[in-house]
Amino acid sequence: MEVVGYIESVDLPQIELFELDAKIDTGADSCSIHCDEIKIEGAKVTFLLHDEVHEAYHGKKITLPIHKIKKVKSSNGKSEERVFIKSSLKLGCKTYDAEISLTNRENMKYPMLIGRRFLSHHYLIDVSHKYITKKDK
């Protein structure tokens, strides 16, 4: 198993997003990414990505197939229906498929959240460190 910190840099190579800051959150079931203007068009979803740290991503419009639509209970206790996409996600030296929900995280510090479903059986979390995988490169 690979050890990761509570904050890490991740890549989503299938959608050409690299070095996104992500919070590792074992309290969250699934992964999520910050975006808005989420529009469902048939079997596809279009959304606007926000990451002010990376100018190339900030305001980038992306269209992808919908993986599923599911109710998610957020950290504030409210349930909302979210669109999920599927993408490869690289964390550290390993890449796995991930289900990622699209949501507005504007009040959150990091544009991406990595949940326990993605982490389980692959990663151990050292909550006393961040960016462990960057140091390994």
PDB file of C-alpha atoms in Angstrom:
ATOM      1  CA  MET A   1       0.000   0.000   0.000  1.00  0.00           C
ATOM      2  CA  GLU A   2       1.127   3.504  -0.800  1.00  0.00           C
ATOM      3  CA  VAL A   3       1.207   6.174   1.927  1.00  0.00           C
ATOM      4  CA  VAL A   4      -0.349   9.564   1.144  1.00  0.00           C
ATOM      5  CA  GLY A   5      -0.757  12.742   3.168  1.00  0.00           C
ATOM      6  CA  TYR A   6      -3.985  14.524   4.044  1.00  0.00           C
ATOM      7  CA  ILE A   7      -3.437  16.883   1.080  1.00  0.00           C
ATOM      8  CA  GLU A   8      -1.999  15.586  -2.199  1.00  0.00           C
ATOM      9  CA  SER A   9      -1.560  16.556  -5.819  1.00  0.00           C
ATOM     10  CA  VAL A  10      -3.577  14.355  -8.223  1.00  0.00           C
ATOM     11  CA  ASP A  11      -3.871  13.920 -11.992  1.00  0.00           C
ATOM     12  CA  LEU A  12      -6.945  13.145 -14.095  1.00  0.00           C
ATOM     13  CA  PRO A  13      -5.098  12.261 -17.324  1.00  0.00           C
ATOM     14  CA  GLN A  14      -8.193  11.267 -19.346  1.00  0.00           C
ATOM     15  CA  ILE A  15      -9.543  14.802 -19.055  1.00  0.00           C
ATOM     16  CA  GLU A  16      -6.132  16.502 -19.206  1.00  0.00           C
ATOM     17  CA  LEU A  17      -6.105  17.849 -15.649  1.00  0.00           C
ATOM     18  CA  PHE A  18      -2.790  17.638 -13.834  1.00  0.00           C
ATOM     19  CA  GLU A  19      -1.491  18.554 -10.386  1.00  0.00           C
ATOM     20  CA  LEU A  20      -4.863  19.405  -8.856  1.00  0.00           C
ATOM     21  CA  ASP A  21      -4.707  19.938  -5.104  1.00  0.00           C
ATOM     22  CA  ALA A  22      -6.948  17.416  -3.379  1.00  0.00           C
ATOM     23  CA  LYS A  23      -7.980  16.830   0.203  1.00  0.00           C
ATOM     24  CA  ILE A  24      -7.868  13.202   1.271  1.00  0.00           C
ATOM     25  CA  ASP A  25     -11.109  12.674   3.193  1.00  0.00           C
ATOM     26  CA  THR A  26     -11.943   9.298   4.731  1.00  0.00           C
ATOM     27  CA  GLY A  27     -15.223  10.786   5.968  1.00  0.00           C
ATOM     28  CA  ALA A  28     -16.419  11.230   2.392  1.00  0.00           C
ATOM     29  CA  ASP A  29     -17.678   8.172   0.538  1.00  0.00           C
ATOM     30  CA  SER A  30     -16.824   9.374  -2.964  1.00  0.00           C
ATOM     31  CA  CYS A  31     -14.543  11.755  -4.834  1.00  0.00           C
ATOM     32  CA  SER A  32     -15.780  15.170  -5.953  1.00  0.00           C
ATOM     33  CA  ILE A  33     -14.488  18.056  -8.027  1.00  0.00           C
ATOM     34  CA  HIS A  34     -15.339  21.748  -7.874  1.00  0.00           C
ATOM     35  CA  CYS A  35     -17.286  23.046 -10.857  1.00  0.00           C
ATOM     36  CA  ASP A  36     -20.470  24.854 -11.765  1.00  0.00           C
ATOM     37  CA  GLU A  37     -22.794  25.463 -14.705  1.00  0.00           C
ATOM     38  CA  ILE A  38     -23.506  21.719 -14.702  1.00  0.00           C
ATOM     39  CA  LYS A  39     -25.786  20.947 -17.637  1.00  0.00           C
ATOM     40  CA  ILE A  40     -27.119  17.510 -18.560  1.00  0.00           C
ATOM     41  CA  GLU A  41     -27.579  17.004 -22.295  1.00  0.00           C
ATOM     42  CA  GLY A  42     -28.853  13.491 -22.998  1.00  0.00           C
ATOM     43  CA  ALA A  43     -26.217  11.005 -21.830  1.00  0.00           C
ATOM     44  CA  LYS A  44     -23.539  13.708 -21.436  1.00  0.00           C
ATOM     45  CA  VAL A  45     -22.794  16.407 -18.907  1.00  0.00           C
ATOM     46  CA  THR A  46     -21.095  19.755 -19.529  1.00  0.00           C
ATOM     47  CA  PHE A  47     -19.549  21.695 -16.672  1.00  0.00           C
ATOM     48  CA  LEU A  48     -17.211  24.604 -15.996  1.00  0.00           C
ATOM     49  CA  LEU A  49     -14.107  23.771 -13.983  1.00  0.00           C
ATOM     50  CA  HIS A  50     -12.735  26.127 -11.340  1.00  0.00           C
ATOM     51  CA  ASP A  51      -9.192  26.108  -9.992  1.00  0.00           C
ATOM     52  CA  GLU A  52      -7.711  29.573  -9.574  1.00  0.00           C
ATOM     53  CA  VAL A  53      -4.290  28.069  -8.797  1.00  0.00           C
ATOM     54  CA  HIS A  54      -4.124  26.628 -12.342  1.00  0.00           C
ATOM     55  CA  GLU A  55      -5.054  29.242 -14.922  1.00  0.00           C
ATOM     56  CA  ALA A  56      -5.232  26.607 -17.666  1.00  0.00           C
ATOM     57  CA  TYR A  57      -8.093  24.879 -15.804  1.00  0.00           C
ATOM     58  CA  HIS A  58      -9.930  27.863 -14.387  1.00  0.00           C
ATOM     59  CA  GLY A  59     -13.014  28.401 -16.528  1.00  0.00           C
ATOM     60  CA  LYS A  60     -12.312  25.311 -18.676  1.00  0.00           C
ATOM     61  CA  LYS A  61     -15.516  23.813 -20.111  1.00  0.00           C
ATOM     62  CA  ILE A  62     -15.611  20.014 -20.164  1.00  0.00           C
ATOM     63  CA  THR A  63     -18.156  17.605 -21.690  1.00  0.00           C
ATOM     64  CA  LEU A  64     -18.112  13.945 -20.645  1.00  0.00           C
ATOM     65  CA  PRO A  65     -20.447  10.942 -20.569  1.00  0.00           C
ATOM     66  CA  ILE A  66     -22.582  10.661 -17.439  1.00  0.00           C
ATOM     67  CA  HIS A  67     -21.527   7.654 -15.379  1.00  0.00           C
ATOM     68  CA  LYS A  68     -24.501   7.862 -12.992  1.00  0.00           C
ATOM     69  CA  ILE A  69     -26.738  10.237 -11.079  1.00  0.00           C
ATOM     70  CA  LYS A  70     -27.019   9.568  -7.352  1.00  0.00           C
ATOM     71  CA  LYS A  71     -28.122  11.233  -4.108  1.00  0.00           C
ATOM     72  CA  VAL A  72     -25.160  12.303  -1.979  1.00  0.00           C
ATOM     73  CA  LYS A  73     -25.223  13.564   1.599  1.00  0.00           C
ATOM     74  CA  SER A  74     -22.725  16.425   1.888  1.00  0.00           C
ATOM     75  CA  SER A  75     -20.713  17.417   4.979  1.00  0.00           C
ATOM     76  CA  ASN A  76     -23.412  19.903   5.993  1.00  0.00           C
ATOM     77  CA  GLY A  77     -25.929  17.037   6.254  1.00  0.00           C
ATOM     78  CA  LYS A  78     -27.997  18.018   3.212  1.00  0.00           C
ATOM     79  CA  SER A  79     -28.729  15.462   0.498  1.00  0.00           C
ATOM     80  CA  GLU A  80     -28.486  16.487  -3.131  1.00  0.00           C
ATOM     81  CA  GLU A  81     -28.642  14.678  -6.434  1.00  0.00           C
ATOM     82  CA  ARG A  82     -25.257  14.735  -8.154  1.00  0.00           C
ATOM     83  CA  VAL A  83     -23.933  13.779 -11.551  1.00  0.00           C
ATOM     84  CA  PHE A  84     -20.960  11.405 -11.495  1.00  0.00           C
ATOM     85  CA  ILE A  85     -18.339  11.045 -14.193  1.00  0.00           C
ATOM     86  CA  LYS A  86     -15.790   8.256 -14.465  1.00  0.00           C
ATOM     87  CA  SER A  87     -12.110   8.999 -15.019  1.00  0.00           C
ATOM     88  CA  SER A  88      -8.714   7.583 -14.277  1.00  0.00           C
ATOM     89  CA  LEU A  89      -7.216   9.258 -11.210  1.00  0.00           C
ATOM     90  CA  LYS A  90      -3.508   9.201 -10.453  1.00  0.00           C
ATOM     91  CA  LEU A  91      -2.564   9.575  -6.807  1.00  0.00           C
ATOM     92  CA  GLY A  92       1.103   8.973  -6.082  1.00  0.00           C
ATOM     93  CA  CYS A  93       2.553   6.237  -8.273  1.00  0.00           C
ATOM     94  CA  LYS A  94      -0.748   4.483  -8.903  1.00  0.00           C
ATOM     95  CA  THR A  95      -3.658   5.151 -11.250  1.00  0.00           C
ATOM     96  CA  TYR A  96      -7.140   3.726 -10.723  1.00  0.00           C
ATOM     97  CA  ASP A  97     -10.603   4.387 -12.144  1.00  0.00           C
ATOM     98  CA  ALA A  98     -12.617   6.778 -10.004  1.00  0.00           C
ATOM     99  CA  GLU A  99     -16.231   7.849  -9.832  1.00  0.00           C
ATOM    100  CA  ILE A 100     -16.204  11.629  -9.349  1.00  0.00           C
ATOM    101  CA  SER A 101     -19.212  13.740  -8.448  1.00  0.00           C
ATOM    102  CA  LEU A 102     -19.607  17.229  -9.866  1.00  0.00           C
ATOM    103  CA  THR A 103     -20.416  19.861  -7.258  1.00  0.00           C
ATOM    104  CA  ASN A 104     -19.855  23.452  -6.270  1.00  0.00           C
ATOM    105  CA  ARG A 105     -17.038  23.498  -3.679  1.00  0.00           C
ATOM    106  CA  GLU A 106     -16.464  27.267  -3.785  1.00  0.00           C
ATOM    107  CA  ASN A 107     -16.416  27.530   0.011  1.00  0.00           C
ATOM    108  CA  MET A 108     -13.841  24.747   0.285  1.00  0.00           C
ATOM    109  CA  LYS A 109     -10.083  25.262   0.235  1.00  0.00           C
ATOM    110  CA  TYR A 110      -9.256  22.479  -2.255  1.00  0.00           C
ATOM    111  CA  PRO A 111     -10.895  21.939  -5.663  1.00  0.00           C
ATOM    112  CA  MET A 112     -10.978  18.152  -5.301  1.00  0.00           C
ATOM    113  CA  LEU A 113     -11.902  15.713  -2.582  1.00  0.00           C
ATOM    114  CA  ILE A 114     -10.703  12.090  -2.599  1.00  0.00           C
ATOM    115  CA  GLY A 115     -13.111   9.797  -0.741  1.00  0.00           C
ATOM    116  CA  ARG A 116     -12.685   6.478   1.021  1.00  0.00           C
ATOM    117  CA  ARG A 117     -14.157   4.344  -1.770  1.00  0.00           C
ATOM    118  CA  PHE A 118     -11.239   5.328  -4.032  1.00  0.00           C
ATOM    119  CA  LEU A 119      -8.677   5.050  -1.219  1.00  0.00           C
ATOM    120  CA  SER A 120      -9.698   1.681   0.221  1.00  0.00           C
ATOM    121  CA  HIS A 121      -7.372  -1.261  -0.358  1.00  0.00           C
ATOM    122  CA  HIS A 122      -4.802   0.973  -2.119  1.00  0.00           C
ATOM    123  CA  TYR A 123      -3.644   3.744   0.203  1.00  0.00           C
ATOM    124  CA  LEU A 124      -2.746   4.478   3.819  1.00  0.00           C
ATOM    125  CA  ILE A 125      -3.159   8.074   5.007  1.00  0.00           C
ATOM    126  CA  ASP A 126      -0.596   9.841   7.182  1.00  0.00           C
ATOM    127  CA  VAL A 127      -2.648  12.740   8.567  1.00  0.00           C
ATOM    128  CA  SER A 128       0.447  14.474   9.958  1.00  0.00           C
ATOM    129  CA  HIS A 129       1.872  15.213   6.477  1.00  0.00           C
ATOM    130  CA  LYS A 130       0.821  16.666   3.155  1.00  0.00           C
ATOM    131  CA  TYR A 131       2.188  16.254  -0.376  1.00  0.00           C
ATOM    132  CA  ILE A 132       4.041  13.047   0.493  1.00  0.00           C
ATOM    133  CA  THR A 133       3.748  11.795  -3.099  1.00  0.00           C
ATOM    134  CA  LYS A 134       5.388  14.952  -4.502  1.00  0.00           C
ATOM    135  CA  LYS A 135       8.446  14.271  -2.350  1.00  0.00           C
ATOM    136  CA  ASP A 136       8.650  10.744  -3.769  1.00  0.00           C
ATOM    137  CA  LYS A 137       8.858  11.964  -7.384  1.00  0.00           C
TER     138      LYS A 137
END
